[in-house]
Amino acid sequence: MNPTSTNERKVIITGIGGQGIVFLTRLFSQTALDLGLGVVVSETHGMSQRGGSVISHLKINGSDAPLIQRGSADVMIAMDPGEAMQNLDFMRRGGTVFVNSAEGLHESLAPHLERLDIRVLNHPATATAVELGSPAAANIVLAGFVAAFFILGLPYENMIQTLKQISKKGSEKNLQAINAGFEAGQKINEEKLKHKGHEAHTGKEGNQVVSVSPS
Amino acid sequence: MYSMSELPMPTQLITGNEAIALGMVEQGCRVVTAYPGTPSSEILAGVIKYKKRLSRDVYTEWSVNEKVAFEVALAASWTGLRAAVAMKQVGLNVASDPLFSAAYTGVKGGFVIIPADDPGPHSSQTEQDSRLLALTAKVPVFDPSTPAEAREMIKDAFALSERYRIPVIVRPTTRLCHAVSPNEVDESAPDEKIPSVKFQKDPVHWTATPKLRFKLHTELNQKLSDITAEFSKSKYNETIDANINGAIGIIASGVAFHTAQQALTELGARVPMLKIGTPFPLPLSLIENFCASVKTVVVLEEPDTCIELQIADRNNVKGRLDGAVPNAGELTPEVMFSVLHKIFAHAGIQVNAAPEDNELSAFIKTLSLPVRRPRLCPGCSHRSAFYAMKRTFGPRAIYPGDIGCYTLGTNLRAVDTFVDMGASITMANGFFQANRLANDERVIMATIGDSTFLHSGIPPLINAVHTGARFVLLILDNHTTAMTGFQPTAANDYLADGSEAPRKVSIPDLVRACGVEYLKVTDPYEQEDFADILKDAQAHAQSPSGGVAVVIADRPCVLYDKEPILENPLPVIITEECDGCRFCTEAFECPALVLRADGSRVDIDYTICVDCGQCIDACHKGFIVPKIAEMVG
């Protein structure tokens, strides 16, 4: 029953209409497809696109059912912290939430996150994108940040390949954006490595990162 | 060196709607018509994309409505060409007249109808089940469970249609339409020659009189009986895990089949399943055998009951009819899990608990997170029109509305009713007559969009004019079918595939031709002038010689045509004096006007603001001002 024991990855990608959720979903799903992985995505269309909440369900090597059941998502990628919290109950025990935010999620959630062993990795992707002079590329910054942790089994190099393939205009800016996100993620990884040395010393184990290999 | 045929076919990620479109194009379908509506809108766009990529000669059109679309495609089928028509489920209501007739007359070239159902509903006025309409009209239905299966079913639907000379429905649902999955696309496959067919007169079918219609009805029944026998051997009706000797068995169709399988994995259970891909005519022998093989049968289908309804002996059958499955709504993974969990528990079978953490779910609700309801976009011309209308006629006036983006006028309390396409005008007509009898003199002001007006607004307008109704009709003309993704209307100068339209139809000319004597065309961005014209129109409607007064709010959708604002931007700021009174956020409700978390004031979200300057009028205290004025001051 432990989802990490298979190659399946259930991913919730969420945000607000206009934040580029469909593009973000495309970036991950096309990369997975090009790696020969199974892909099923469920997109939001219609009414909810008019400034409302947007949510995509992405299954890598998963079943043909289009939607992910609450309590079973391995990963969430959220362009908006409010939407991340709204959809937090999609997460399974031991899952990982990536969120576009400087502060992470509301502090009152901490006991629940700890109890359910849900890890939150946050990065202010919008601020980074604004700094780069391309505010619309915040979604791509977050994609780079996610790629740095390799939880989806999608190598960063492949993500870049896809980005070049599917983004028509401003590809140079987009590459800067994905790189900025990736470096921010790498920094956290490096710090964690140092920290992990300490943890190993004290006998504690950090949240395990399990890689997925193409089938 | 590979020859072309040895190269692996490129796999592309495409939506369910595109898979359906691809199926049509590669099966040699020559005429595809549609009227846009979620979740079906991307089907015709997909046909246009693939006819270009596969270099196929296919005639495509965004028809003026679904009845028109149906009949244009039907005529093509009667000549002998393969033809198809796509729409959302409620669109099939509009096309139900030709549907019922065509079931009797039959077809010649393969004729496939795609009505996309919307369990939920997510963006429809009903959760109606097109399979039930098919059952009533006596038309066979395929019920696909994945995009790839839908594509395969299109192929078999055309063949079935030609074999039995009968219209065939392939019925997808929202989750299938909007699912994205890998599909092999062979863009190098050469086009087959367009069959040299010609319409042949056939009075026995094409002009059947009532006496002949009776004969056609008996023929139709015979076709259905033959198709039932064929469907009992169809690959789309398949028993899975039949050897598992279970107390419980599942019959499922469409997307619900895969959602049920996923739920079984979560539950840690395996049971025999009968997957049904042809819910009508239903191969009852398969159903009866399956029902006899297990103690309890659960029927899982969306959005209503079609299979369950056709099972005569429901002694051991559970489903939407006996309440074991909710009798409305989508079978989401959570609903599916809970339904099956209860049934397993009742049968005394140990299964896993739901993975969802109830404590967390309950806690999230206490966070009072913002609920983001759909709103009109920043800069939307409908908002300006509604705001001026509400300021002029107040909350007492009666505002019949219609179907489109502007249905969101409910948020601004500018839409009091919506029923179906075109009903704003007929409801206003009816309110006028009822109010007259009740001595109710409230202002009646109906709103309808350009595409909806062309779809079903004209007969209602003729009716209102002819019977002397008095009200103001506001046509919100944003130059496109915005809600569903900017499909062209008959008033545009281009066609579905982007080519130039030989002629465009003028909405003002249509209005005048309906007998309307008062017509003004004006820009709702000029809010003061716009309000004056509305007042003038109301005065005309009530004058001794008055009638229906029509005002056309002429301003393109900001997403469709950014030019007018780019040419004439009016950036604004909110001054220090703003006291957070919330008038603008509630009465104007622009997503770019954001109340601070502490409620102290409103800020402009410049990442989404389009510099339309329309909110200047939304602060009656004058705290929203042009940026330039502030800089000068």
PDB file of C-alpha atoms in Angstrom, chain A residues 1 3 8 10 15-17 25-26 29-31 33-34 37-53 57 59 63-72 80-93 106 108-109 112-113 115-116 118 126 130 135, chain B residues 11-13 15 38 42 122-123 145-146 175-182 255 258-259 262-263 265-268 330-334 337-338 352 354-357 359-361 363-365 367 369-377 404-405 407-408 482-486 559 591 607-608:
ATOM      1  CA  MET A   1       0.000   0.000   0.000  1.00  0.00           C
ATOM      2  CA  PRO A   3       2.817   4.394  -2.884  1.00  0.00           C
ATOM      3  CA  GLU A   8       3.637   5.653  -9.542  1.00  0.00           C
ATOM      4  CA  LYS A  10       0.382  11.259  -8.079  1.00  0.00           C
ATOM      5  CA  GLY A  15      -3.055  27.804  -8.251  1.00  0.00           C
ATOM      6  CA  ILE A  16      -5.285  30.609  -9.466  1.00  0.00           C
ATOM      7  CA  GLY A  17      -6.441  31.218 -13.043  1.00  0.00           C
ATOM      8  CA  THR A  25       1.364  20.711 -15.891  1.00  0.00           C
ATOM      9  CA  ARG A  26       2.370  20.398 -19.531  1.00  0.00           C
ATOM     10  CA  SER A  29       3.761  15.680 -18.175  1.00  0.00           C
ATOM     11  CA  GLN A  30       5.644  16.154 -21.474  1.00  0.00           C
ATOM     12  CA  THR A  31       8.964  15.487 -19.702  1.00  0.00           C
ATOM     13  CA  LEU A  33       6.177  11.218 -21.590  1.00  0.00           C
ATOM     14  CA  ASP A  34       9.538  11.815 -23.288  1.00  0.00           C
ATOM     15  CA  LEU A  37       6.676   7.066 -18.481  1.00  0.00           C
ATOM     16  CA  GLY A  38       2.909   6.659 -18.428  1.00  0.00           C
ATOM     17  CA  VAL A  39       1.007   9.943 -18.138  1.00  0.00           C
ATOM     18  CA  VAL A  40      -2.598  10.815 -17.357  1.00  0.00           C
ATOM     19  CA  VAL A  41      -3.590  14.406 -16.648  1.00  0.00           C
ATOM     20  CA  SER A  42      -6.912  15.911 -15.690  1.00  0.00           C
ATOM     21  CA  GLU A  43      -7.212  19.627 -16.440  1.00  0.00           C
ATOM     22  CA  THR A  44      -9.587  22.335 -15.274  1.00  0.00           C
ATOM     23  CA  HIS A  45     -11.532  24.144 -17.998  1.00  0.00           C
ATOM     24  CA  GLY A  46     -14.512  26.458 -18.246  1.00  0.00           C
ATOM     25  CA  MET A  47     -15.972  28.482 -15.388  1.00  0.00           C
ATOM     26  CA  SER A  48     -13.119  27.892 -12.971  1.00  0.00           C
ATOM     27  CA  GLN A  49     -10.639  29.501 -15.342  1.00  0.00           C
ATOM     28  CA  ARG A  50     -12.197  32.911 -14.857  1.00  0.00           C
ATOM     29  CA  GLY A  51     -10.033  33.976 -11.914  1.00  0.00           C
ATOM     30  CA  GLY A  52     -11.042  30.941  -9.905  1.00  0.00           C
ATOM     31  CA  SER A  53      -9.079  28.070  -8.412  1.00  0.00           C
ATOM     32  CA  HIS A  57      -4.229  16.085 -11.449  1.00  0.00           C
ATOM     33  CA  LYS A  59      -0.442  10.759 -12.661  1.00  0.00           C
ATOM     34  CA  SER A  63      -4.008   4.246 -13.371  1.00  0.00           C
ATOM     35  CA  ASP A  64      -6.366   5.476 -16.097  1.00  0.00           C
ATOM     36  CA  ALA A  65      -8.656   7.142 -13.566  1.00  0.00           C
ATOM     37  CA  PRO A  66      -8.329  10.851 -14.299  1.00  0.00           C
ATOM     38  CA  LEU A  67      -8.597  12.113 -10.714  1.00  0.00           C
ATOM     39  CA  ILE A  68      -6.444  11.580  -7.631  1.00  0.00           C
ATOM     40  CA  GLN A  69      -8.252  10.565  -4.445  1.00  0.00           C
ATOM     41  CA  ARG A  70      -7.867  12.847  -1.426  1.00  0.00           C
ATOM     42  CA  GLY A  71      -5.231  11.491   0.907  1.00  0.00           C
ATOM     43  CA  SER A  72      -3.219   9.812  -1.821  1.00  0.00           C
ATOM     44  CA  ASP A  80      -0.540  30.009  -4.435  1.00  0.00           C
ATOM     45  CA  PRO A  81      -0.237  29.198  -0.711  1.00  0.00           C
ATOM     46  CA  GLY A  82      -3.988  29.634  -0.179  1.00  0.00           C
ATOM     47  CA  GLU A  83      -4.721  27.035  -2.837  1.00  0.00           C
ATOM     48  CA  ALA A  84      -2.019  24.788  -1.347  1.00  0.00           C
ATOM     49  CA  MET A  85      -3.782  24.868   2.016  1.00  0.00           C
ATOM     50  CA  GLN A  86      -7.218  24.516   0.439  1.00  0.00           C
ATOM     51  CA  ASN A  87      -6.064  21.293  -1.241  1.00  0.00           C
ATOM     52  CA  LEU A  88      -3.725  20.004   1.458  1.00  0.00           C
ATOM     53  CA  ASP A  89      -5.957  17.043   2.234  1.00  0.00           C
ATOM     54  CA  PHE A  90      -5.054  15.583  -1.172  1.00  0.00           C
ATOM     55  CA  MET A  91      -1.660  14.723   0.379  1.00  0.00           C
ATOM     56  CA  ARG A  92      -0.788  11.282   1.574  1.00  0.00           C
ATOM     57  CA  ARG A  93       1.260  10.599   4.664  1.00  0.00           C
ATOM     58  CA  HIS A 106       0.142  28.827   7.790  1.00  0.00           C
ATOM     59  CA  SER A 108      -1.176  26.570  12.634  1.00  0.00           C
ATOM     60  CA  LEU A 109      -0.813  23.662  10.190  1.00  0.00           C
ATOM     61  CA  HIS A 112      -0.798  18.367  11.269  1.00  0.00           C
ATOM     62  CA  LEU A 113       2.144  18.388   8.877  1.00  0.00           C
ATOM     63  CA  ARG A 115       1.715  14.199  12.450  1.00  0.00           C
ATOM     64  CA  LEU A 116       1.262  13.229   8.802  1.00  0.00           C
ATOM     65  CA  ILE A 118       4.213  15.981   5.157  1.00  0.00           C
ATOM     66  CA  THR A 126       6.950  35.161  -8.011  1.00  0.00           C
ATOM     67  CA  VAL A 130      10.033  39.638 -10.833  1.00  0.00           C
ATOM     68  CA  PRO A 135       7.012  38.092 -13.655  1.00  0.00           C
TER      69      PRO A 135
ATOM     70  CA  THR B  11       3.335   9.791 -29.372  1.00  0.00           C
ATOM     71  CA  GLN B  12       1.759  13.087 -28.395  1.00  0.00           C
ATOM     72  CA  LEU B  13       0.004  14.249 -25.255  1.00  0.00           C
ATOM     73  CA  THR B  15      -6.783  15.862 -24.625  1.00  0.00           C
ATOM     74  CA  THR B  38     -17.904  23.161 -22.073  1.00  0.00           C
ATOM     75  CA  GLU B  42     -12.089  21.664 -28.122  1.00  0.00           C
ATOM     76  CA  HIS B 122     -19.070  21.802 -13.531  1.00  0.00           C
ATOM     77  CA  SER B 123     -20.349  24.318 -16.073  1.00  0.00           C
ATOM     78  CA  SER B 145     -13.742   5.306 -20.537  1.00  0.00           C
ATOM     79  CA  THR B 146     -10.467   6.819 -21.794  1.00  0.00           C
ATOM     80  CA  ARG B 175     -13.237  14.153 -17.141  1.00  0.00           C
ATOM     81  CA  LEU B 176     -12.623  12.306 -20.379  1.00  0.00           C
ATOM     82  CA  CYS B 177     -12.886  15.450 -22.524  1.00  0.00           C
ATOM     83  CA  HIS B 178     -10.321  17.217 -20.332  1.00  0.00           C
ATOM     84  CA  ALA B 179      -8.030  14.269 -19.640  1.00  0.00           C
ATOM     85  CA  VAL B 180      -4.625  14.491 -21.297  1.00  0.00           C
ATOM     86  CA  SER B 181      -2.914  11.269 -22.272  1.00  0.00           C
ATOM     87  CA  PRO B 182      -0.435   9.897 -24.824  1.00  0.00           C
ATOM     88  CA  VAL B 255     -14.762   7.118 -16.599  1.00  0.00           C
ATOM     89  CA  HIS B 258     -11.436   3.436 -13.980  1.00  0.00           C
ATOM     90  CA  THR B 259     -12.387   5.429 -10.889  1.00  0.00           C
ATOM     91  CA  GLN B 262      -8.667   2.944  -8.504  1.00  0.00           C
ATOM     92  CA  ALA B 263     -10.993   2.807  -5.485  1.00  0.00           C
ATOM     93  CA  THR B 265      -6.823  -0.583  -5.254  1.00  0.00           C
ATOM     94  CA  GLU B 266      -7.146   1.878  -2.368  1.00  0.00           C
ATOM     95  CA  LEU B 267      -9.595  -0.460  -0.625  1.00  0.00           C
ATOM     96  CA  GLY B 268      -7.216  -3.385  -1.159  1.00  0.00           C
ATOM     97  CA  GLU B 330     -20.052  13.153 -10.115  1.00  0.00           C
ATOM     98  CA  LEU B 331     -18.571   9.851  -8.980  1.00  0.00           C
ATOM     99  CA  THR B 332     -15.348  11.441  -7.743  1.00  0.00           C
ATOM    100  CA  PRO B 333     -12.656   9.181  -6.272  1.00  0.00           C
ATOM    101  CA  GLU B 334     -13.877  10.114  -2.777  1.00  0.00           C
ATOM    102  CA  PHE B 337     -14.429   5.011  -2.348  1.00  0.00           C
ATOM    103  CA  SER B 338     -17.102   5.775   0.212  1.00  0.00           C
ATOM    104  CA  ASN B 352      -8.774  -0.416   3.973  1.00  0.00           C
ATOM    105  CA  ALA B 354     -10.090   6.002   3.376  1.00  0.00           C
ATOM    106  CA  PRO B 355      -6.622   7.512   2.907  1.00  0.00           C
ATOM    107  CA  GLU B 356      -7.920  11.014   3.527  1.00  0.00           C
ATOM    108  CA  ASP B 357      -7.055  12.421   6.951  1.00  0.00           C
ATOM    109  CA  GLU B 359      -8.647  15.688  11.085  1.00  0.00           C
ATOM    110  CA  LEU B 360      -6.644  17.642   8.496  1.00  0.00           C
ATOM    111  CA  SER B 361      -9.690  18.136   6.231  1.00  0.00           C
ATOM    112  CA  PHE B 363      -8.851  21.777  10.207  1.00  0.00           C
ATOM    113  CA  ILE B 364      -8.476  23.252   6.710  1.00  0.00           C
ATOM    114  CA  LYS B 365     -12.129  24.311   6.862  1.00  0.00           C
ATOM    115  CA  LEU B 367      -8.734  28.337   8.298  1.00  0.00           C
ATOM    116  CA  LEU B 369      -9.339  30.444   3.299  1.00  0.00           C
ATOM    117  CA  PRO B 370     -10.566  32.687   0.495  1.00  0.00           C
ATOM    118  CA  VAL B 371     -13.086  30.945  -1.733  1.00  0.00           C
ATOM    119  CA  ARG B 372     -12.230  31.962  -5.272  1.00  0.00           C
ATOM    120  CA  ARG B 373     -15.494  31.990  -7.101  1.00  0.00           C
ATOM    121  CA  PRO B 374     -15.375  32.608 -10.843  1.00  0.00           C
ATOM    122  CA  ARG B 375     -15.545  36.336 -11.601  1.00  0.00           C
ATOM    123  CA  LEU B 376     -15.571  38.505 -14.695  1.00  0.00           C
ATOM    124  CA  CYS B 377     -11.990  39.249 -15.805  1.00  0.00           C
ATOM    125  CA  GLY B 404     -22.277  32.956 -21.190  1.00  0.00           C
ATOM    126  CA  CYS B 405     -19.509  34.710 -19.241  1.00  0.00           C
ATOM    127  CA  THR B 407     -24.035  34.769 -16.312  1.00  0.00           C
ATOM    128  CA  LEU B 408     -21.385  35.744 -13.725  1.00  0.00           C
ATOM    129  CA  ALA B 482     -15.724  34.271 -24.937  1.00  0.00           C
ATOM    130  CA  MET B 483     -16.768  31.751 -22.288  1.00  0.00           C
ATOM    131  CA  THR B 484     -15.796  28.731 -24.366  1.00  0.00           C
ATOM    132  CA  GLY B 485     -12.553  30.046 -25.856  1.00  0.00           C
ATOM    133  CA  PHE B 486     -13.246  32.700 -28.516  1.00  0.00           C
ATOM    134  CA  LEU B 559      -8.869  38.662 -23.634  1.00  0.00           C
ATOM    135  CA  PRO B 591     -10.339  40.707  -9.341  1.00  0.00           C
ATOM    136  CA  THR B 607      -0.076  41.901 -11.977  1.00  0.00           C
ATOM    137  CA  ILE B 608      -3.615  41.370 -13.289  1.00  0.00           C
TER     138      ILE B 608
END
